[in-house]
Structures are given as structure tokens and as C-alpha cells.
Short mmCIF file of C-alpha atoms in Angstrom, two decimals:
data_model
loop_
_atom_site.label_atom_id
_atom_site.label_comp_id
_atom_site.label_asym_id
_atom_site.label_seq_id
_atom_site.Cartn_x
_atom_site.Cartn_y
_atom_site.Cartn_z
CA UNK A 6 -78.69 -53.25 18.32
CA UNK A 7 -77.15 -55.62 16.04
CA UNK A 8 -73.50 -56.74 17.42
CA UNK A 9 -71.81 -55.52 13.94
CA UNK A 10 -72.93 -52.80 11.11
CA UNK A 11 -70.09 -52.71 8.40
CA UNK A 12 -69.84 -50.19 6.41
CA UNK A 13 -71.12 -49.33 3.29
CA UNK A 14 -68.23 -49.19 0.43
CA UNK A 15 -65.21 -51.28 2.05
CA UNK A 16 -62.59 -52.14 0.60
CA UNK A 17 -62.06 -55.59 -0.13
CA UNK A 18 -57.98 -55.08 -0.25
CA UNK A 19 -56.25 -51.98 1.23
CA UNK A 20 -52.99 -51.66 -0.71
CA UNK A 21 -49.19 -49.31 -0.36
CA UNK A 22 -49.64 -45.61 -1.96
CA UNK A 23 -46.49 -45.25 -3.63
CA UNK A 24 -45.72 -42.22 -6.33
CA UNK A 25 -48.74 -41.30 -5.99
CA UNK A 26 -50.03 -44.84 -6.95
CA UNK A 27 -51.83 -47.22 -4.86
CA UNK A 28 -49.94 -50.52 -5.25
CA UNK A 29 -49.41 -53.94 -3.59
CA UNK A 30 -46.44 -55.46 -1.53
CA UNK A 31 -43.63 -56.05 -4.28
CA UNK A 32 -43.43 -59.91 -2.90
CA UNK A 33 -47.36 -59.66 -3.22
CA UNK A 34 -47.50 -60.28 0.78
CA UNK A 35 -50.54 -59.59 2.88
CA UNK A 36 -52.47 -59.72 6.31
CA UNK A 37 -55.54 -60.17 8.00
CA UNK A 38 -57.53 -56.85 9.34
CA UNK A 39 -60.32 -57.69 12.17
CA UNK A 40 -63.48 -56.59 13.16
CA UNK A 41 -62.76 -56.25 16.68
CA UNK A 42 -66.95 -57.26 17.62
CA UNK A 43 -66.35 -60.24 16.16
CA UNK A 44 -62.67 -60.29 15.65
CA UNK A 45 -63.57 -62.10 11.89
CA UNK A 46 -61.03 -60.83 8.75
CA UNK A 47 -62.98 -58.20 6.72
CA UNK A 48 -60.14 -56.81 4.86
CA UNK A 49 -56.58 -58.24 4.28
CA UNK A 50 -53.32 -54.98 3.78
CA UNK A 51 -49.81 -55.51 1.78
CA UNK A 52 -47.76 -56.95 3.94
CA UNK A 53 -45.03 -54.13 3.34
CA UNK A 54 -41.54 -55.09 3.56
CA UNK A 55 -37.82 -53.27 3.13
CA UNK A 56 -38.26 -53.16 -0.86
CA UNK A 57 -42.00 -51.51 -0.65
CA UNK A 58 -40.48 -48.98 2.23
CA UNK A 59 -37.09 -48.93 -0.65
CA UNK A 60 -39.16 -47.78 -3.14
CA UNK A 61 -41.53 -45.41 -1.29
CA UNK A 62 -38.55 -43.37 0.50
CA UNK A 63 -37.07 -43.43 -3.58
CA UNK A 64 -39.95 -41.86 -3.80
CA UNK A 65 -40.40 -39.20 -1.04
CA UNK A 66 -36.57 -38.47 -1.48
CA UNK A 67 -37.31 -37.24 -5.32
CA UNK A 68 -40.29 -35.33 -4.71
CA UNK A 69 -37.49 -33.39 -2.18
CA UNK A 70 -34.72 -33.18 -3.78
CA UNK A 71 -36.38 -31.89 -7.71
CA UNK A 72 -40.76 -31.70 -6.33
CA UNK A 73 -41.84 -27.94 -5.54
CA UNK A 74 -43.21 -28.99 -2.45
CA UNK A 75 -40.04 -28.16 -0.06
CA UNK A 76 -39.61 -25.18 -2.75
CA UNK A 77 -42.94 -23.73 -2.54
CA UNK A 78 -43.54 -20.40 0.02
CA UNK A 79 -45.24 -21.12 3.13
CA UNK A 80 -48.58 -19.62 2.04
CA UNK A 81 -49.15 -21.31 -1.04
CA UNK A 82 -47.97 -25.26 0.70
CA UNK A 83 -50.70 -23.82 3.98
CA UNK A 84 -53.23 -23.53 1.36
CA UNK A 85 -53.09 -26.91 0.58
CA UNK A 86 -52.57 -27.78 4.16
CA UNK A 87 -56.45 -25.82 4.52
CA UNK A 88 -58.28 -27.90 1.64
CA UNK A 89 -56.92 -31.34 3.39
CA UNK A 90 -58.08 -29.72 6.42
CA UNK A 91 -61.48 -29.15 4.33
CA UNK A 92 -62.03 -32.40 3.13
CA UNK A 93 -61.44 -34.28 6.53
CA UNK A 94 -63.85 -31.75 7.91
CA UNK A 95 -66.79 -32.69 5.16
CA UNK A 96 -65.86 -36.50 5.17
CA UNK A 97 -66.00 -36.30 9.12
CA UNK A 98 -69.16 -38.54 9.05
CA UNK A 99 -67.43 -41.35 6.79
CA UNK A 100 -64.32 -41.05 8.33
CA UNK A 101 -65.39 -41.69 12.05
CA UNK A 102 -67.94 -44.91 10.80
CA UNK A 103 -64.74 -46.40 9.65
CA UNK A 104 -62.43 -45.75 12.36
CA UNK A 105 -64.78 -46.94 14.60
CA UNK A 106 -65.44 -50.16 12.92
CA UNK A 107 -61.40 -50.70 12.65
CA UNK A 108 -60.66 -49.71 16.18
CA UNK A 109 -63.68 -50.72 18.52
CA UNK A 110 -63.85 -47.03 19.16
CA UNK A 111 -67.02 -45.84 19.93
CA UNK A 112 -68.86 -43.50 17.56
CA UNK A 113 -69.19 -40.73 19.67
CA UNK A 114 -65.55 -40.01 20.06
CA UNK A 115 -64.32 -41.69 16.65
CA UNK A 116 -66.27 -38.61 15.45
CA UNK A 117 -64.54 -36.03 17.78
CA UNK A 118 -61.14 -36.73 16.35
CA UNK A 119 -62.08 -36.73 12.80
CA UNK A 120 -62.50 -33.45 13.66
CA UNK A 121 -59.23 -33.05 15.95
CA UNK A 122 -57.38 -34.08 12.93
CA UNK A 123 -59.24 -31.45 10.91
CA UNK A 124 -57.53 -29.11 13.00
CA UNK A 125 -54.74 -30.39 13.76
CA UNK A 126 -53.88 -29.28 9.35
CA UNK A 127 -54.90 -25.78 9.89
CA UNK A 128 -53.30 -24.91 12.92
CA UNK A 129 -49.87 -25.77 11.41
CA UNK A 130 -51.48 -24.26 8.22
CA UNK A 131 -51.92 -20.87 9.88
CA UNK A 132 -48.97 -21.47 11.94
CA UNK A 133 -46.18 -21.21 9.05
CA UNK A 134 -47.46 -18.65 7.46
CA UNK A 135 -47.20 -16.35 11.21
CA UNK A 136 -44.47 -17.92 11.94
CA UNK A 137 -41.38 -15.75 12.84
CA UNK A 138 -37.55 -17.00 13.37
CA UNK A 139 -34.96 -14.78 15.27
CA UNK A 140 -33.08 -12.01 14.34
CA UNK A 141 -29.86 -11.11 16.22
CA UNK A 142 -28.33 -7.60 15.21
CA UNK A 143 -24.61 -6.12 16.39
CA UNK A 144 -25.40 -2.48 15.32
CA UNK A 145 -22.78 -1.54 13.18
CA UNK A 146 -20.74 -4.58 12.99
CA UNK A 147 -22.85 -7.77 12.61
CA UNK A 148 -26.34 -8.85 11.56
CA UNK A 149 -27.46 -12.33 12.50
CA UNK A 150 -30.13 -14.23 11.06
CA UNK A 151 -31.70 -18.12 11.31
CA UNK A 152 -33.06 -19.58 8.46
CA UNK A 153 -35.70 -22.02 8.79
CA UNK A 154 -35.23 -25.87 5.93
CA UNK A 155 -37.01 -28.48 5.95
CA UNK A 156 -34.59 -31.65 6.39
CA UNK A 157 -35.84 -34.13 3.99
CA UNK A 158 -37.46 -37.88 4.34
CA UNK A 159 -39.97 -37.87 7.83
CA UNK A 160 -40.71 -41.17 8.72
CA UNK A 161 -43.81 -41.57 10.80
CA UNK A 162 -44.46 -44.34 12.28
CA UNK A 163 -48.22 -44.40 13.63
CA UNK A 164 -49.93 -46.72 16.96
CA UNK A 165 -53.59 -48.47 16.46
CA UNK A 166 -54.79 -46.46 18.71
CA UNK A 167 -57.22 -42.70 17.43
CA UNK A 168 -54.85 -43.50 13.95
CA UNK A 169 -56.41 -41.25 11.99
CA UNK A 170 -55.75 -38.66 14.85
CA UNK A 171 -52.64 -39.49 15.29
CA UNK A 172 -51.78 -39.60 12.24
CA UNK A 173 -52.44 -36.10 11.19
CA UNK A 174 -50.69 -34.90 14.09
CA UNK A 175 -47.14 -35.75 12.69
CA UNK A 176 -48.59 -35.57 9.35
CA UNK A 177 -49.88 -31.98 9.56
CA UNK A 178 -46.47 -30.41 10.89
CA UNK A 179 -44.16 -33.09 8.65
CA UNK A 180 -45.78 -31.19 4.72
CA UNK A 181 -46.17 -27.87 6.36
CA UNK A 182 -42.76 -27.73 7.38
CA UNK A 183 -42.06 -28.13 3.20
CA UNK A 184 -40.89 -32.50 4.21
CA UNK A 185 -41.94 -34.97 2.46
CA UNK A 186 -42.94 -38.04 3.66
CA UNK A 187 -43.32 -42.30 4.79
CA UNK A 188 -46.43 -43.29 6.53
CA UNK A 189 -46.13 -46.42 8.32
CA UNK A 190 -49.02 -46.97 10.35
CA UNK A 191 -49.95 -49.43 13.16
CA UNK A 192 -51.18 -53.32 11.26
CA UNK A 193 -54.29 -53.93 13.59
CA UNK A 194 -55.73 -50.71 11.99
CA UNK A 195 -55.28 -49.49 8.49
CA UNK A 196 -58.48 -48.71 7.07
CA UNK A 197 -58.03 -44.74 7.77
CA UNK A 198 -54.62 -44.35 6.65
CA UNK A 199 -55.76 -45.02 3.52
CA UNK A 200 -57.98 -42.35 3.51
CA UNK A 201 -55.39 -39.68 3.01
CA UNK A 202 -54.08 -40.53 -0.48
CA UNK A 203 -57.35 -39.75 -1.68
CA UNK A 204 -57.60 -36.37 0.55
CA UNK A 205 -54.01 -35.54 -0.53
CA UNK A 206 -54.86 -35.28 -4.43
CA UNK A 207 -58.08 -34.37 -3.89
CA UNK A 208 -55.92 -31.04 -1.63
CA UNK A 209 -53.06 -31.24 -4.72
CA UNK A 210 -50.60 -32.14 -3.00
CA UNK A 211 -48.55 -32.93 -5.19
CA UNK A 212 -47.05 -36.19 -6.00
CA UNK A 213 -44.53 -38.27 -3.67
CA UNK A 214 -44.73 -36.01 -1.36
CA UNK A 215 -46.72 -38.50 0.86
CA UNK A 216 -46.24 -42.03 0.44
CA UNK A 217 -47.43 -45.21 2.77
CA UNK A 218 -46.20 -48.38 3.17
CA UNK A 219 -48.68 -50.65 5.55
CA UNK A 220 -46.70 -53.73 7.36
CA UNK A 221 -46.00 -54.85 10.49
CA UNK A 222 -43.36 -53.10 12.69
CA UNK A 223 -40.35 -56.00 12.47
CA UNK A 224 -40.31 -56.07 8.28
CA UNK A 225 -41.95 -52.16 7.28
CA UNK A 226 -41.27 -50.34 10.79
CA UNK A 227 -37.70 -51.51 10.92
CA UNK A 228 -36.96 -50.99 7.32
CA UNK A 229 -37.67 -47.33 7.81
CA UNK A 230 -35.68 -46.88 10.89
CA UNK A 231 -32.69 -48.45 9.46
CA UNK A 232 -32.83 -46.41 5.98
CA UNK A 233 -30.80 -44.20 5.49
CA UNK A 234 -32.57 -41.82 3.35
CA UNK A 235 -35.01 -41.23 5.89
CA UNK A 236 -33.08 -38.43 9.27
CA UNK A 237 -36.23 -38.27 10.93
CA UNK A 238 -38.65 -40.52 12.80
CA UNK A 239 -41.35 -39.70 14.44
CA UNK A 240 -42.90 -42.43 16.56
CA UNK A 241 -45.79 -43.09 18.95
CA UNK A 242 -46.16 -46.38 20.26
CA UNK A 243 -45.10 -48.49 24.09
CA UNK A 244 -42.01 -47.85 25.55
CA UNK A 245 -40.27 -50.77 24.65
CA UNK A 246 -40.69 -50.28 20.80
CA UNK A 247 -39.24 -47.44 21.13
CA UNK A 248 -36.24 -48.76 22.78
CA UNK A 249 -35.77 -50.74 19.71
CA UNK A 250 -36.05 -47.88 17.76
CA UNK A 251 -33.64 -46.00 19.22
CA UNK A 252 -31.61 -48.24 19.16
CA UNK A 253 -31.62 -49.15 15.71
CA UNK A 254 -31.22 -45.33 14.55
CA UNK A 255 -28.34 -44.53 16.25
CA UNK A 256 -25.43 -45.62 13.89
CA UNK A 257 -26.97 -43.18 11.31
CA UNK A 258 -27.95 -40.72 13.84
CA UNK A 259 -31.43 -39.42 12.79
CA UNK A 260 -33.33 -36.98 14.43
CA UNK A 261 -35.75 -39.04 16.55
CA UNK A 262 -38.92 -38.12 18.28
CA UNK A 263 -40.63 -40.27 20.39
CA UNK A 264 -44.31 -40.43 22.59
CA UNK A 265 -44.66 -43.81 24.29
CA UNK A 266 -46.25 -45.06 27.05
CA UNK A 267 -47.74 -43.96 30.34
CA UNK A 268 -49.08 -44.96 33.88
CA UNK A 269 -50.23 -40.87 34.52
CA UNK A 270 -51.48 -40.62 38.11
CA UNK A 271 -54.57 -38.06 39.16
CA UNK A 272 -53.92 -37.45 42.90
CA UNK A 273 -57.42 -36.22 44.62
CA UNK A 274 -56.94 -33.73 47.49
CA UNK A 275 -59.47 -33.61 50.41
CA UNK A 276 -59.86 -30.58 49.36
CA UNK A 277 -61.07 -30.92 45.70
CA UNK A 278 -64.35 -30.75 44.75
CA UNK A 279 -65.12 -34.08 44.73
CA UNK A 280 -67.88 -35.19 42.17
CA UNK A 281 -65.93 -33.64 39.27
CA UNK A 282 -63.14 -35.25 40.08
CA UNK A 283 -64.65 -38.28 39.49
CA UNK A 284 -66.44 -37.51 36.77
CA UNK A 285 -63.18 -36.90 35.05
CA UNK A 286 -60.79 -39.29 36.78
CA UNK A 287 -63.47 -41.53 35.19
CA UNK A 288 -64.09 -39.84 32.07
CA UNK A 289 -59.86 -40.19 32.33
CA UNK A 290 -59.09 -43.61 32.01
CA UNK A 291 -62.80 -45.59 30.77
CA UNK A 292 -63.18 -42.57 27.15
CA UNK A 293 -61.20 -43.98 23.79
CA UNK A 294 -61.97 -47.83 25.51
CA UNK A 295 -58.80 -46.64 27.53
CA UNK A 296 -56.21 -46.95 24.72
CA UNK A 297 -54.70 -44.05 25.26
CA UNK A 298 -51.39 -42.47 26.76
CA UNK A 299 -52.51 -40.06 28.77
CA UNK A 300 -55.27 -41.90 30.28
CA UNK A 301 -55.11 -41.31 34.24
CA UNK A 302 -55.05 -45.21 35.21
CA UNK A 303 -52.96 -44.78 38.64
CA UNK A 304 -55.65 -42.54 41.50
CA UNK A 305 -54.25 -41.01 43.72
CA UNK A 306 -56.31 -40.33 46.98
CA UNK A 307 -56.48 -38.86 49.94
CA UNK A 308 -57.47 -40.80 52.95
CA UNK A 309 -59.92 -38.52 54.70
CA UNK A 310 -61.71 -38.88 51.61
CA UNK A 311 -60.66 -42.42 50.01
CA UNK A 312 -62.82 -44.65 51.30
CA UNK A 313 -66.89 -42.50 50.27
CA UNK A 314 -64.64 -41.97 46.78
CA UNK A 315 -63.98 -45.56 46.25
CA UNK A 316 -67.59 -45.91 46.20
CA UNK A 317 -68.46 -43.03 44.20
CA UNK A 318 -66.17 -43.99 41.44
CA UNK A 319 -66.41 -48.03 42.18
CA UNK A 320 -70.53 -47.14 41.19
CA UNK A 321 -70.13 -44.72 38.80
CA UNK A 322 -68.31 -47.01 36.98
CA UNK A 323 -70.38 -49.18 36.50
CA UNK A 324 -72.91 -47.31 34.37
CA UNK A 325 -70.13 -46.56 32.11
CA UNK A 326 -72.42 -48.11 29.27
CA UNK A 327 -70.39 -50.76 27.60
CA UNK A 328 -71.73 -50.94 24.37
CA UNK A 329 -71.04 -52.07 20.07
CA UNK A 330 -68.87 -48.87 19.39
CA UNK A 331 -71.66 -48.01 16.51
CA UNK A 332 -74.29 -47.33 18.87
CA UNK A 333 -74.50 -43.52 19.75
CA UNK A 334 -75.31 -44.51 23.44
CA UNK A 335 -72.03 -46.41 23.91
CA UNK A 336 -69.37 -44.95 26.05
CA UNK A 337 -66.71 -48.25 26.10
CA UNK A 338 -66.42 -50.46 22.62
CA UNK A 339 -64.38 -53.16 21.92
CA UNK A 340 -60.82 -53.14 22.26
CA UNK A 341 -58.44 -52.84 19.11
CA UNK A 342 -57.33 -56.43 18.81
CA UNK A 343 -57.81 -59.61 20.60
CA UNK A 344 -54.15 -59.74 21.16
CA UNK A 345 -54.61 -57.27 23.23
CA UNK A 346 -57.24 -58.33 24.94
CA UNK A 347 -56.09 -61.17 25.65
CA UNK A 348 -52.63 -58.59 27.59
CA UNK A 349 -55.51 -56.71 28.97
CA UNK A 350 -57.46 -59.45 30.50
CA UNK A 351 -54.41 -60.56 31.49
CA UNK A 352 -53.68 -57.71 33.77
CA UNK A 353 -56.97 -58.15 35.02
CA UNK A 354 -56.77 -61.92 36.44
CA UNK A 355 -53.43 -59.80 38.17
CA UNK A 356 -55.17 -57.31 39.72
CA UNK A 357 -57.14 -60.24 41.15
CA UNK A 358 -54.49 -60.85 43.51
CA UNK A 359 -52.78 -57.50 44.08
CA UNK A 360 -56.15 -55.50 45.20
CA UNK A 361 -59.35 -55.27 46.18
CA UNK A 362 -61.87 -55.45 43.08
CA UNK A 363 -64.41 -53.24 43.15
CA UNK A 364 -66.42 -53.06 39.90
CA UNK A 365 -65.64 -54.74 36.60
CA UNK A 366 -63.50 -57.53 36.64
CA UNK A 367 -64.44 -59.52 33.25
CA UNK A 368 -66.06 -60.09 29.88
CA UNK A 369 -69.72 -57.32 30.42
CA UNK A 370 -72.39 -59.16 30.02
CA UNK A 371 -74.57 -59.64 26.80
CA UNK A 372 -71.04 -59.49 24.75
CA UNK A 373 -69.84 -63.35 24.92
CA UNK A 374 -67.90 -63.14 21.91
CA UNK A 375 -65.62 -59.77 20.48
CA UNK A 376 -62.95 -58.29 22.90
CA UNK A 377 -65.52 -56.78 24.79
CA UNK A 378 -63.93 -56.14 28.94
CA UNK A 379 -65.89 -54.14 31.54
CA UNK A 380 -64.91 -51.23 33.57
CA UNK A 381 -63.13 -52.74 35.93
CA UNK A 382 -61.65 -51.12 39.51
CA UNK A 383 -59.02 -51.80 42.44
CA UNK A 384 -58.78 -49.70 45.55
CA UNK A 385 -56.31 -50.81 47.59
CA UNK A 386 -53.78 -51.22 45.03
CA UNK A 387 -50.03 -51.07 46.81
CA UNK A 388 -47.29 -48.96 44.89
CA UNK A 389 -45.01 -52.37 43.95
CA UNK A 390 -48.59 -53.56 42.62
CA UNK A 391 -48.12 -54.85 38.56
CA UNK A 392 -50.78 -53.02 38.04
CA UNK A 393 -49.75 -50.07 39.79
CA UNK A 394 -46.17 -49.98 37.60
CA UNK A 395 -47.02 -51.21 34.31
CA UNK A 396 -49.59 -49.63 31.38
CA UNK A 397 -51.94 -51.83 31.20
CA UNK A 398 -53.83 -49.89 27.65
CA UNK A 399 -57.52 -50.64 28.40
CA UNK A 400 -60.49 -49.87 30.94
CA UNK A 401 -58.65 -51.01 33.85
CA UNK A 402 -57.89 -48.41 37.31
CA UNK A 403 -55.60 -49.26 39.84
CA UNK A 404 -56.78 -46.35 42.89
CA UNK A 405 -54.80 -46.05 46.28
CA UNK A 406 -55.37 -43.96 49.14
CA UNK A 407 -51.60 -41.08 50.61
CA UNK A 408 -51.82 -39.59 53.90
CA UNK A 409 -49.46 -36.43 52.95
CA UNK A 410 -48.65 -34.19 50.11
CA UNK A 411 -45.00 -35.72 50.66
CA UNK A 412 -46.53 -39.10 50.40
CA UNK A 413 -48.60 -38.33 47.38
CA UNK A 414 -46.17 -37.18 45.70
CA UNK A 415 -42.86 -39.93 46.21
CA UNK A 416 -46.50 -42.11 44.72
CA UNK A 417 -47.23 -39.69 41.58
CA UNK A 418 -43.37 -40.65 40.77
CA UNK A 419 -42.97 -44.00 41.71
CA UNK A 420 -42.85 -45.61 37.85
CA UNK A 421 -40.97 -45.22 34.94
CA UNK A 422 -42.95 -43.15 33.44
CA UNK A 423 -43.55 -39.43 33.00
CA UNK A 424 -46.21 -38.47 30.50
CA UNK A 425 -49.39 -36.74 32.44
CA UNK A 426 -50.46 -35.65 35.60
CA UNK A 427 -54.17 -34.80 36.90
CA UNK A 428 -53.90 -33.18 40.00
CA UNK A 429 -56.86 -32.27 41.65
CA UNK A 430 -56.94 -29.44 44.74
CA UNK A 431 -58.42 -26.25 45.29
CA UNK A 432 -55.49 -25.75 47.34
CA UNK A 433 -53.71 -22.61 45.20
CA UNK A 434 -50.12 -23.00 46.38
CA UNK A 435 -50.35 -26.94 46.14
CA UNK A 436 -51.26 -27.11 42.93
CA UNK A 437 -48.40 -25.12 41.75
CA UNK A 438 -46.01 -26.63 43.71
CA UNK A 439 -47.16 -30.04 43.03
CA UNK A 440 -47.39 -29.85 39.67
CA UNK A 441 -43.70 -28.34 38.87
CA UNK A 442 -42.56 -31.65 41.91
CA UNK A 443 -44.55 -33.94 40.32
CA UNK A 444 -42.32 -35.98 37.09
CA UNK A 445 -44.41 -35.13 33.92
CA UNK A 446 -44.04 -34.01 30.85
CA UNK A 447 -47.54 -32.70 31.55
CA UNK A 448 -49.81 -31.77 34.23
CA UNK A 449 -53.77 -30.50 34.21
CA UNK A 450 -55.12 -28.69 37.58
CA UNK A 451 -58.85 -28.71 38.11
CA UNK A 452 -59.08 -30.52 34.51
CA UNK A 453 -59.49 -33.50 32.01
CA UNK A 454 -56.76 -33.60 29.20
CA UNK A 455 -57.54 -30.56 26.96
CA UNK A 456 -55.05 -29.89 24.94
CA UNK A 457 -53.95 -26.39 23.65
CA UNK A 458 -52.84 -27.30 20.17
CA UNK A 459 -49.31 -24.21 20.87
CA UNK A 460 -48.48 -26.41 23.27
CA UNK A 461 -45.24 -29.09 24.17
CA UNK A 462 -46.20 -32.39 23.99
CA UNK A 463 -44.49 -35.29 25.30
CA UNK A 464 -43.03 -37.10 28.55
CA UNK A 465 -40.25 -37.85 30.45
CA UNK A 466 -38.09 -40.64 31.58
CA UNK A 467 -39.62 -43.84 29.73
CA UNK A 468 -42.78 -41.88 28.20
CA UNK A 469 -40.65 -40.68 25.62
CA UNK A 470 -37.64 -38.91 23.98
CA UNK A 471 -38.35 -34.64 22.75
CA UNK A 472 -41.48 -32.36 22.35
CA UNK A 473 -43.60 -32.34 19.19
CA UNK A 474 -46.69 -29.08 19.28
CA UNK A 475 -46.91 -26.09 18.05
CA UNK A 476 -43.82 -24.84 17.38
CA UNK A 477 -41.82 -27.79 19.15
CA UNK A 478 -43.18 -29.13 15.74
CA UNK A 479 -41.41 -26.71 13.58
CA UNK A 480 -38.46 -27.27 15.37
CA UNK A 481 -38.21 -30.88 15.44
CA UNK A 482 -39.14 -31.09 11.33
CA UNK A 483 -36.49 -28.17 10.13
CA UNK A 484 -33.37 -27.49 10.28
CA UNK A 485 -31.80 -24.41 11.80
CA UNK A 486 -29.33 -22.56 9.91
CA UNK A 487 -27.15 -19.95 11.01
CA UNK A 488 -26.51 -17.44 8.76
CA UNK A 489 -23.93 -14.25 9.99
CA UNK A 490 -23.42 -11.10 7.89
CA UNK A 491 -20.53 -8.43 8.99
CA UNK A 492 -21.56 -4.50 8.45
CA UNK A 493 -18.66 -3.44 9.41
CA UNK A 494 -16.36 -1.26 7.09
CA UNK A 495 -13.35 -3.46 8.19
CA UNK A 496 -13.71 -6.90 9.07
CA UNK A 497 -12.23 -8.11 12.36
CA UNK A 498 -10.59 -11.19 10.64
CA UNK A 499 -7.10 -11.96 13.42
CA UNK A 500 -4.68 -12.14 10.59
CA UNK A 501 -2.07 -15.65 10.89
CA UNK A 502 0.79 -15.83 8.68
CA UNK A 503 0.71 -12.10 6.93
CA UNK A 504 4.54 -11.55 8.45
#
């Protein structure tokens, strides 16, 4: 296959989308967007700054204060969201092609992400119609009920891994609940985000409800977080960036939802189905090029099966097909950007001093340019090693043995992160006790990362703040107002100052 298949009709330039129109930056500034297979510039994007964010927020605030969207019945908003889902589904091949080209994601995996994006909108379109809120009665005396209201302008800051799907994850509930939005997509991958405007227009979303500003995090993202008319920030990205956002949002007492980094353990006990566990843990770290927050990048294996596991895992990792993103046979494509490639490769070199290299460890053969990393496996990794403790966000995994349930739990909890955990055992009591003791926001038992959109998504410790998914998303994007009504014939007010 050729090194890079260029999709038809690529834009010469990617603009912002503000108040229903595509516009350049106020100062005319742009940045280059690279094809990760060649690291050559294939287009430019408008580089948003504070002035562009101010225009976008003003448009979103006008649409919230004066426009029809927050005042529509849930059923009316639901129809628009279903039309959005229909359009996304009908264009899944084109979306996948652009996402794969822009991010380096294998085309088959990009296609799955496009379909998940449609499902995110469909899920929240149904949820807002079916949603019920609490009501409490004190018979003959009082009635109390909860009234949900959209909050205002939601600032959505999204990452470069599976960007279109993760944008939908925030856009769906934010719009469903009647808010207006300003989206700041990751600067490495602005291509698929630029499609939202046309999709929303075609679906009938009113002008000003959706606004998009491209740009660097320190410019556009920072201005969005600090804008006084943006009461909500939903962010997915690195923990260090989350700390900055937390500090910058504090003076404004903004609502924050932050899904941050992870160094998730996969714990394999001796009684597990070994073949299934190997398959699942291979997929869990090498799918999406290893650029996934929930990757099971630390595999903890019981000592009695450790050597067999390592041998089988290393052999299978060497068979994982690295290839060009547009090739349907590719299982690991190109990392998103040369900066990220350099970071991942630096961890590969660190790993060679911290563990036993049993697979990969450099560029795959035949890929002399672009951001390709061979699936890399280190065994015998100590718990104080950097490759055990730090998020690499690439196709690199550390395997460590354990001798007891207590040691396995201590190792699993021995990082600052706590996003996900994967437990492989056929002992039912152990499975439940271990899952309840592990420090992770989400646990999968004898399963890979299969999401049910009704469940909370989020982490503990350095992996996040708050949860989204299902009603947790509705909670985040709405104010819950308590309304109290007296039903008694005579009031029970205390009387001050009457005599």
C-alpha cells in the first residue's frame, strides 16, 4: 500500500465557526496541521485567541438568552438530536476517512468511532424525553419538586485521540439539556471537528447554539476557561492540564467536569482464562494506537502463570499488524503528531533501562518516516519504574508479577491515577471484593472496555473530577432547582415581632 492516501476534497484552510458563519481569526493568525504518516503540513487552521473566544461566547450567550433552543420542549430538541445522529450515521465512511487521515487511527477503528458518535446523540435524544425528576409529598401539607434548567454557555475542550467521538460525548448532553456551547478542539486534530457546523445546520440547530474556535490550549483554551460568561467547563485531557484549568476556573467558581489521565491496571489471576485474557489485554493497550485514556497499560500477572503469560503476550504483540492508517488490515497506525511520537519513544528508551524488552522497542521495519512505533512490551517492571507510574499514551505496556491478592491490590493502587481497572479471574468472591477495593472509577470484570452509556464515566485521584454519562451528564449540564409548595390550609410560619 502507498504511504498515504489523501482523502478527496480536503479543505485548504480550516476556519472557526461563530454565530452561524465560518470566520478567520480576528488577527488572521493560523497554525499548520500535519499528516501523521508523513509529518507534512496538509492544511492550516485559524489560530484562535482571546478575541475569537469573546466573539464565540457572545454569540452563544445571545443564543441562550434570546434564542429558542433553551426554551424548546425536550421532544423538539430530541428531534434535532436524532437528525444529527442520522446525518452522522449516513456519513460514517467519510468521517472515518478524515479522522483516520488526520489522527493516524486505523480506518476500521475510526469507522467504529464515527458510529459511536451517532449513538451518543441518539442516547441523549431519548434520555431527555424519558427523563423524570424527583417529587416529594408531605400529604396535606407540602409538595416539593425538582425543576431542571439549562445553565448557559458550556465550554467544551476536547482531546486529539478519537476526537470526533469524544466531541459528541460532550456535545450530545450539553445540547440535549438546552445549553449553548463553545467547542475548542485539540490543535493536532481539527479536521473532523470542522464537520460539525454543516451537520448541525442541516439538522436544524438554531444559529449561535454551536460555536467552534480552533487554537492552542494556552491561547484559545485558556481564554475559554477564564471567560466570566462561561459557567461550565468540560475537559478531557492530561492531568497536568486539568490542574491548570482547575486553578484558572477557581476564581469564577465554575462547574467543572474533567476526565484526565490514566495508568490503568489489568490484573490477571492464575484461574483466569489465559487465552481470553491475553487477547483482551493486547487489545486493551494496542487498540486506538495505545492513545486511549482507559488503556490497560500495566498488566499484573500472578506468579504461577507469569512466564507463560509473558511468552504468549510477547509473541502475539509481535504479530499485531502495524500499517498505514487507511489500510483495513492495519491494527496499529501512526501516532498523532511528531511531538507525541518523541514523547512515546523517550519512554521506550527509559523502559529499556527499567524492564526486560520482550517485543518491539523502536520503529517497525519498513516505516522510515512518520510516527510509527512497534507494539512494545516490557516484562519484570518494578512498581517504582517510570514506565509503571507515568502515562505514556502509546503502544507500550509494562508487565509485573505478583504473589498474592494483597500484593496485586497494592500494585494496582500504586499510582497517582485511578481511571479504570480490568480484573481477570473466575473466582466470583475475589472478583467482587477486588473490584470494590481497587482505586478506579470504572472496573471491568473478565471483559474489555465495553461502555454502557447509562453508567457513570470518570476516575478518582489524578484521573478526574466528576462523572459524565447517563443522568450524571444531565446533572452536570443542568441546574436543579427545588420548588416548594404549601398545601396546608393554615401556614406554619413562625411569627416574629407581632406583639
